[in-house]
PDB file of C-alpha atoms and ligand atoms in Angstrom:
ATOM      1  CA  UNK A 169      17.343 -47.504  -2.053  1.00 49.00           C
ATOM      2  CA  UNK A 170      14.185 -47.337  -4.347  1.00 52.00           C
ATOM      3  CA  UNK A 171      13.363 -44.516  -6.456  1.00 53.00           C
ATOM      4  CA  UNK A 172      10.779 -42.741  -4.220  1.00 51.00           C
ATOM      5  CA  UNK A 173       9.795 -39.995  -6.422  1.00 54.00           C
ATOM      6  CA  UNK A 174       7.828 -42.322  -8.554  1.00 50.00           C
ATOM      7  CA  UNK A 175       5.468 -43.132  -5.795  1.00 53.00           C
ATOM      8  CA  UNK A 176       5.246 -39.716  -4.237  1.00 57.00           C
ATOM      9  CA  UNK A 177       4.296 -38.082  -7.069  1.00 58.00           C
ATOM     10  CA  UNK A 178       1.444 -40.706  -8.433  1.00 61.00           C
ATOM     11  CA  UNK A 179      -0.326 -39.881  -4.927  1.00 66.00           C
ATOM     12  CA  UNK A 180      -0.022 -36.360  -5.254  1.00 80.00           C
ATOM     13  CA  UNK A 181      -1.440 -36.248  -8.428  1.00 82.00           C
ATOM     14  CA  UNK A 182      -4.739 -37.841  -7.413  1.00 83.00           C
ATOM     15  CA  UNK A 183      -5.164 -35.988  -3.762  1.00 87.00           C
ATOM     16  CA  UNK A 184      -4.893 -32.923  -6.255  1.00 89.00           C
ATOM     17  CA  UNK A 185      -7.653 -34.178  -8.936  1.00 88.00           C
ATOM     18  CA  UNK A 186     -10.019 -34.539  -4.965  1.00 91.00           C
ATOM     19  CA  UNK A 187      -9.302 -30.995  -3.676  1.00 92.00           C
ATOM     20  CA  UNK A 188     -10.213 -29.624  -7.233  1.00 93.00           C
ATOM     21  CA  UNK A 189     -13.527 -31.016  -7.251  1.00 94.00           C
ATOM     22  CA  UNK A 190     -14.309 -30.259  -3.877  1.00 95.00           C
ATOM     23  CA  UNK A 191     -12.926 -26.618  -4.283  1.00 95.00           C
ATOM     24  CA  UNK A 192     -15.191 -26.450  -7.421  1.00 94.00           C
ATOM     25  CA  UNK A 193     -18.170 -27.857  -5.068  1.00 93.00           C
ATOM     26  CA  UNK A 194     -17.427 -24.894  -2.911  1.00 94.00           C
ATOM     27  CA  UNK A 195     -15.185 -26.371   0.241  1.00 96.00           C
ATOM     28  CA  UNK A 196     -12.499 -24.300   1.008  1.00 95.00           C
ATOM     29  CA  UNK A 197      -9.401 -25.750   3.303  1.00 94.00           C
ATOM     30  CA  UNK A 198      -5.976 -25.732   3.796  1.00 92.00           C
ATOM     31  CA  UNK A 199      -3.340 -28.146   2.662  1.00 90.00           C
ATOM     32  CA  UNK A 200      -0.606 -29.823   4.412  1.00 86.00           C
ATOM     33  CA  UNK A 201      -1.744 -27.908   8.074  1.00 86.00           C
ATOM     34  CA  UNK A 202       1.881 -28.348   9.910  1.00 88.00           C
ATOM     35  CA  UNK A 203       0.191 -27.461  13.306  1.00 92.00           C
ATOM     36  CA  UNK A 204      -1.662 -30.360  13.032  1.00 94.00           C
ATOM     37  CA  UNK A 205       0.224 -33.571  13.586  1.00 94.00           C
ATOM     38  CA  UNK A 206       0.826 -36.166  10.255  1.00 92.00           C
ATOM     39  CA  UNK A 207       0.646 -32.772   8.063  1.00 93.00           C
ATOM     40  CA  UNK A 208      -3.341 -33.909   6.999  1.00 93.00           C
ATOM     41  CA  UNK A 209      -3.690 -33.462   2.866  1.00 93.00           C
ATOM     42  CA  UNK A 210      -6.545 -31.435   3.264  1.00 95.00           C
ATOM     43  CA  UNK A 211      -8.202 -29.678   6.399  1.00 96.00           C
ATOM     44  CA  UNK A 212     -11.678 -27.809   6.557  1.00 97.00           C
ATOM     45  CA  UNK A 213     -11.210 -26.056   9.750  1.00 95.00           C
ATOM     46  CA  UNK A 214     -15.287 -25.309   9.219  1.00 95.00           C
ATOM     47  CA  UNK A 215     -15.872 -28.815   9.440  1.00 95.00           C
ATOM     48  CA  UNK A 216     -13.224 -29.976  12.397  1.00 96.00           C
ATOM     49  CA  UNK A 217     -12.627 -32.472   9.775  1.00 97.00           C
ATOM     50  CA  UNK A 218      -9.253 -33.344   7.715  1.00 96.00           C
ATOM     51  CA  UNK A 219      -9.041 -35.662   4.432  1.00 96.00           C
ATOM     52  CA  UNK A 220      -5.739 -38.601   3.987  1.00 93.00           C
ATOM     53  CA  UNK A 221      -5.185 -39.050   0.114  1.00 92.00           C
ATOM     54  CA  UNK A 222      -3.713 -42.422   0.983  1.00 90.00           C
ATOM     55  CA  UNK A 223      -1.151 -44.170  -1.577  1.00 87.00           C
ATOM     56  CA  UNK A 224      -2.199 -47.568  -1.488  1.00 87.00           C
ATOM     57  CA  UNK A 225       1.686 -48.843  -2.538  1.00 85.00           C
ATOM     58  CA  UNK A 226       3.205 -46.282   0.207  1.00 82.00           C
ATOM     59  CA  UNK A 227       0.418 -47.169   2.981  1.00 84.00           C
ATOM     60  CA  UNK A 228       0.405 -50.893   2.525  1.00 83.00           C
ATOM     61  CA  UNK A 229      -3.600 -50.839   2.006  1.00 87.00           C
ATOM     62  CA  UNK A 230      -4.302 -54.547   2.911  1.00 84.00           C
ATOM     63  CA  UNK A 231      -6.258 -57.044   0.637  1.00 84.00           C
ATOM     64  CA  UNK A 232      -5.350 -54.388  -2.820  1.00 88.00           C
ATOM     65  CA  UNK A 233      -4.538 -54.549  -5.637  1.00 78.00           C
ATOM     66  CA  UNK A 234      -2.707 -51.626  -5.959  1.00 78.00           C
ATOM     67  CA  UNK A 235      -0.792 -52.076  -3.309  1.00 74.00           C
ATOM     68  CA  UNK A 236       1.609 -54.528  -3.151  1.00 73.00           C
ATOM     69  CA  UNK A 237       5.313 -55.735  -1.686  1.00 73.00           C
ATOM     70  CA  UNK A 238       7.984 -55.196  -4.418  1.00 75.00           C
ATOM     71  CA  UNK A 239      10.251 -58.375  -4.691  1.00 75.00           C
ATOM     72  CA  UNK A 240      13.468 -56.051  -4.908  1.00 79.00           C
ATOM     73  CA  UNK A 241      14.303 -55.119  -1.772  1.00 79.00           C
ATOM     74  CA  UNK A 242      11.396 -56.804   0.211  1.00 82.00           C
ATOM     75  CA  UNK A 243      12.998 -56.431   3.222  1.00 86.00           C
ATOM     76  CA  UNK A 244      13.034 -52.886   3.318  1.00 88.00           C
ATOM     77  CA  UNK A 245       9.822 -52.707   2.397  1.00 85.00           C
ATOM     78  CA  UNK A 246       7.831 -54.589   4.794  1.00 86.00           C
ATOM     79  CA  UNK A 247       9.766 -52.339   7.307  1.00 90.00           C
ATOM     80  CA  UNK A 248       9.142 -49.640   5.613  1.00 87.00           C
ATOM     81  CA  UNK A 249       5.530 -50.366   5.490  1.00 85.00           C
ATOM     82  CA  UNK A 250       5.213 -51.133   8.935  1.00 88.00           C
ATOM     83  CA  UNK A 251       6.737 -48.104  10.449  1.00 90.00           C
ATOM     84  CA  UNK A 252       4.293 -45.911   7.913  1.00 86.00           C
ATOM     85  CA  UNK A 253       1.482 -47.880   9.546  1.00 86.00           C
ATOM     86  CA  UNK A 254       2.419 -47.231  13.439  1.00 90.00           C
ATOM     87  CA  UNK A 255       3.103 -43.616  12.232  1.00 91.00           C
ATOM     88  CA  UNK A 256      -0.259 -43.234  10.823  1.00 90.00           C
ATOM     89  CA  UNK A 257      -2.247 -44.517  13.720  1.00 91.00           C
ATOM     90  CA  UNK A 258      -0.325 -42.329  15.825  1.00 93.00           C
ATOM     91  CA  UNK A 259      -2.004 -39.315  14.057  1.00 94.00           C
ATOM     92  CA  UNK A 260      -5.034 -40.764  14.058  1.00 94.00           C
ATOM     93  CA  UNK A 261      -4.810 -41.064  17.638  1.00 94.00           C
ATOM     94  CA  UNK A 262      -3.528 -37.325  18.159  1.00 95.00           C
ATOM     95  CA  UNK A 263      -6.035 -36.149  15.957  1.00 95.00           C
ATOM     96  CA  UNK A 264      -9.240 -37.967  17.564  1.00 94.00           C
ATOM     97  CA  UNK A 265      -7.730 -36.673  20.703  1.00 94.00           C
ATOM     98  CA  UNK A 266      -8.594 -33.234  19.621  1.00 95.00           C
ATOM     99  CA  UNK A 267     -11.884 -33.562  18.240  1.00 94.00           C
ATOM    100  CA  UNK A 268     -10.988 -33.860  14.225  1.00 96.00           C
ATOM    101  CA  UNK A 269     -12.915 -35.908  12.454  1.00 95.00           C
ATOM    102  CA  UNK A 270     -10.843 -37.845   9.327  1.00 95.00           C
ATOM    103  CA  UNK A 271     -11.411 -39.474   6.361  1.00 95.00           C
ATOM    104  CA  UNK A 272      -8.721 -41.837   4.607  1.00 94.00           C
ATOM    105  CA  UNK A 273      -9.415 -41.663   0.945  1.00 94.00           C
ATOM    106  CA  UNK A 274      -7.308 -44.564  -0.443  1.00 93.00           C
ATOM    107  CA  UNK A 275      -6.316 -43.969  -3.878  1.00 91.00           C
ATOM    108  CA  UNK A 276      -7.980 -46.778  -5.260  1.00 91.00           C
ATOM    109  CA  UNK A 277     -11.243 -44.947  -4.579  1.00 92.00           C
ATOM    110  CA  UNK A 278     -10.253 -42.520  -6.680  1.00 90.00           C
ATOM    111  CA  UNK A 279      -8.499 -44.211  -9.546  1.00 87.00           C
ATOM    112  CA  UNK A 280     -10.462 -47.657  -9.901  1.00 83.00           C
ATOM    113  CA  UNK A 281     -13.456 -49.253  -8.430  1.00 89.00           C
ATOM    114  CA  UNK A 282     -16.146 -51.310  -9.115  1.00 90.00           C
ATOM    115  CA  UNK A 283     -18.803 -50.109  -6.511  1.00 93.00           C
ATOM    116  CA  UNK A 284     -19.196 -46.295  -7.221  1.00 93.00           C
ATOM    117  CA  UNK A 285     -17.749 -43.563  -9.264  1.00 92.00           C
ATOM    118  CA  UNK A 286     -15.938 -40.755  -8.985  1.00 91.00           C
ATOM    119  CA  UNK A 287     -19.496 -38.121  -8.972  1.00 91.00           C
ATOM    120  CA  UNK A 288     -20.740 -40.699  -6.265  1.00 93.00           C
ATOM    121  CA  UNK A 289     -17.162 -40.549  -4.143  1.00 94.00           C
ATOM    122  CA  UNK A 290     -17.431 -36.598  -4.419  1.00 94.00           C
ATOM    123  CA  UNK A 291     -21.247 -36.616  -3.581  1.00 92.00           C
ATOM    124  CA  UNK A 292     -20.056 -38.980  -0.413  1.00 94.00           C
ATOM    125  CA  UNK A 293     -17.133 -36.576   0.545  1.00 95.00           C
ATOM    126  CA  UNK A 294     -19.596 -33.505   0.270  1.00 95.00           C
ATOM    127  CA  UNK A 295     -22.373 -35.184   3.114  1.00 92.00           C
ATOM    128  CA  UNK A 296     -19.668 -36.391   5.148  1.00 93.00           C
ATOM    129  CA  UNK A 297     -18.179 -33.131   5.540  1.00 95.00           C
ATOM    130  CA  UNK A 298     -21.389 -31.342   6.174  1.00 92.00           C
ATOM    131  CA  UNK A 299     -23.074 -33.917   8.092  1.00 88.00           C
ATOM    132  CA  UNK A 300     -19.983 -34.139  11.048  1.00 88.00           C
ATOM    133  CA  UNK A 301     -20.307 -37.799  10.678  1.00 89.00           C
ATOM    134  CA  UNK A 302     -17.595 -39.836  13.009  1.00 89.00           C
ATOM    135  CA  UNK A 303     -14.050 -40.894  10.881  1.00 91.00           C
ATOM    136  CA  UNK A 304     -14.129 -43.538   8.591  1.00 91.00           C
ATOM    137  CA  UNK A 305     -12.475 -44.561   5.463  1.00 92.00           C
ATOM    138  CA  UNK A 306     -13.258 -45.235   1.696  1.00 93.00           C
ATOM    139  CA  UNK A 307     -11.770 -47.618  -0.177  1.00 92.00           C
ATOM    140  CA  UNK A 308     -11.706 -48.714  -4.175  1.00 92.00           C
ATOM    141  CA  UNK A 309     -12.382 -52.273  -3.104  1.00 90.00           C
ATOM    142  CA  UNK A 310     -16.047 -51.941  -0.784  1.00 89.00           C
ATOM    143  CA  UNK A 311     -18.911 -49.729  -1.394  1.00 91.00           C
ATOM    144  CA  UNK A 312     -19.425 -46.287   0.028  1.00 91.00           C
ATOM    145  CA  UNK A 313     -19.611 -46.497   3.880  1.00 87.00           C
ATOM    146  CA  UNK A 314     -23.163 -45.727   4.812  1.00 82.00           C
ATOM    147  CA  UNK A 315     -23.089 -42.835   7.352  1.00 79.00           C
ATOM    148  CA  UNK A 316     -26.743 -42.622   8.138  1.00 68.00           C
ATOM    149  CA  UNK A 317     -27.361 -38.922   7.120  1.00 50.00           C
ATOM    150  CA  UNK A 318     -29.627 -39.146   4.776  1.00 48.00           C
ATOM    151  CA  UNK A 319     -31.466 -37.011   5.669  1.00 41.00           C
ATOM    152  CA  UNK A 320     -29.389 -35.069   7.808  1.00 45.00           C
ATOM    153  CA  UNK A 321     -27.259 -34.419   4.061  1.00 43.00           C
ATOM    154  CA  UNK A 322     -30.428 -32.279   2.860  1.00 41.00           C
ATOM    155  CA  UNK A 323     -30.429 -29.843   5.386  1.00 38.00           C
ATOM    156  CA  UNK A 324     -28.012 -26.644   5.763  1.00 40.00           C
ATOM    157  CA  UNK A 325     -24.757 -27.054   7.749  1.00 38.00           C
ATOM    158  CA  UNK A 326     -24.560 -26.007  10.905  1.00 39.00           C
ATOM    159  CA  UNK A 327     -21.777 -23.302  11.363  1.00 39.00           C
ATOM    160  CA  UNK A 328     -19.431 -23.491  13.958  1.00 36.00           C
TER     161      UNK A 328
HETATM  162 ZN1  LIG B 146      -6.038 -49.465  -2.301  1.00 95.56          ZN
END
């Protein structure tokens, strides 16, 4: 079997550098919720809404190029990879079911892309926590996904 830790511990490191700067941007949230199903990384129960720090390697993000099949073992892999795949659309599922909103950050927004940086991919995580746009998911390899709240982003939150 393949030395997990070395994956695990890459993704943590970057889902940590996210909830700093959003903490420092004044969110506050809980990590790891275990009444919510799939565990989400970070929840703002203000906000109905819950962040995925996606590992691109350990979530087999398609068309990547972080992410990618190892040739040792392969066959465990693509198994692997599948069954994290079903699993995760499963808590999407449960989750939509009870009115969260989520966003899948993949980690190749945070560590490398060509389209925005990482100011612009906080600024983007900021409006689409306050605006209580629908789920959606960024991504190192497209630009930010336009949510429409332009204007919506400039005025105060509504509280719940
Ligand atoms: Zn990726």
């Amino acid at each position: 079997m393949p030395n997990m830790r070395l994956f695990k511990s890459t993704n943590t490191k970057v889902e940590v550098f996210l909830r700093k700067n959003l903490f420092y941007k004044g969110f506050r949230y809980r990590l790891h919720d275990k009444r919510l199903k799939g565990r989400p990384d970070i929840v703002f129960p203000k906000y109905k809404a819950v962040i995925f720090v996606h590992g691109c390697f350990w979530h087999a993000h398609e068309g990547c190029s972080i992410s990618h099949i190892p040739l040792k073992h392969s066959r465990y892999w693509v198994d692997k990879f599948k069954r994290n795949r079903e699993r995760d659309h499963q808590v999407y599922q449960w989750l939509t079911n009870y009115k969260w909103r989520i966003l899948v950050v993949w980690e190749c927004a945070i560590r490398k892309s060509e389209f925005f940086n990482f100011d612009e991919l906080i600024d983007f995580v900021s409006c689409w926590l306050k605006s209580g746009a629908g789920s959606c998911e960024v991504s190192g390899n497209d630009e930010l996904p336009n949510l429409n709240i332009d204007i919506k982003c400039k005025v105060e939150v509504v509280r719940y």
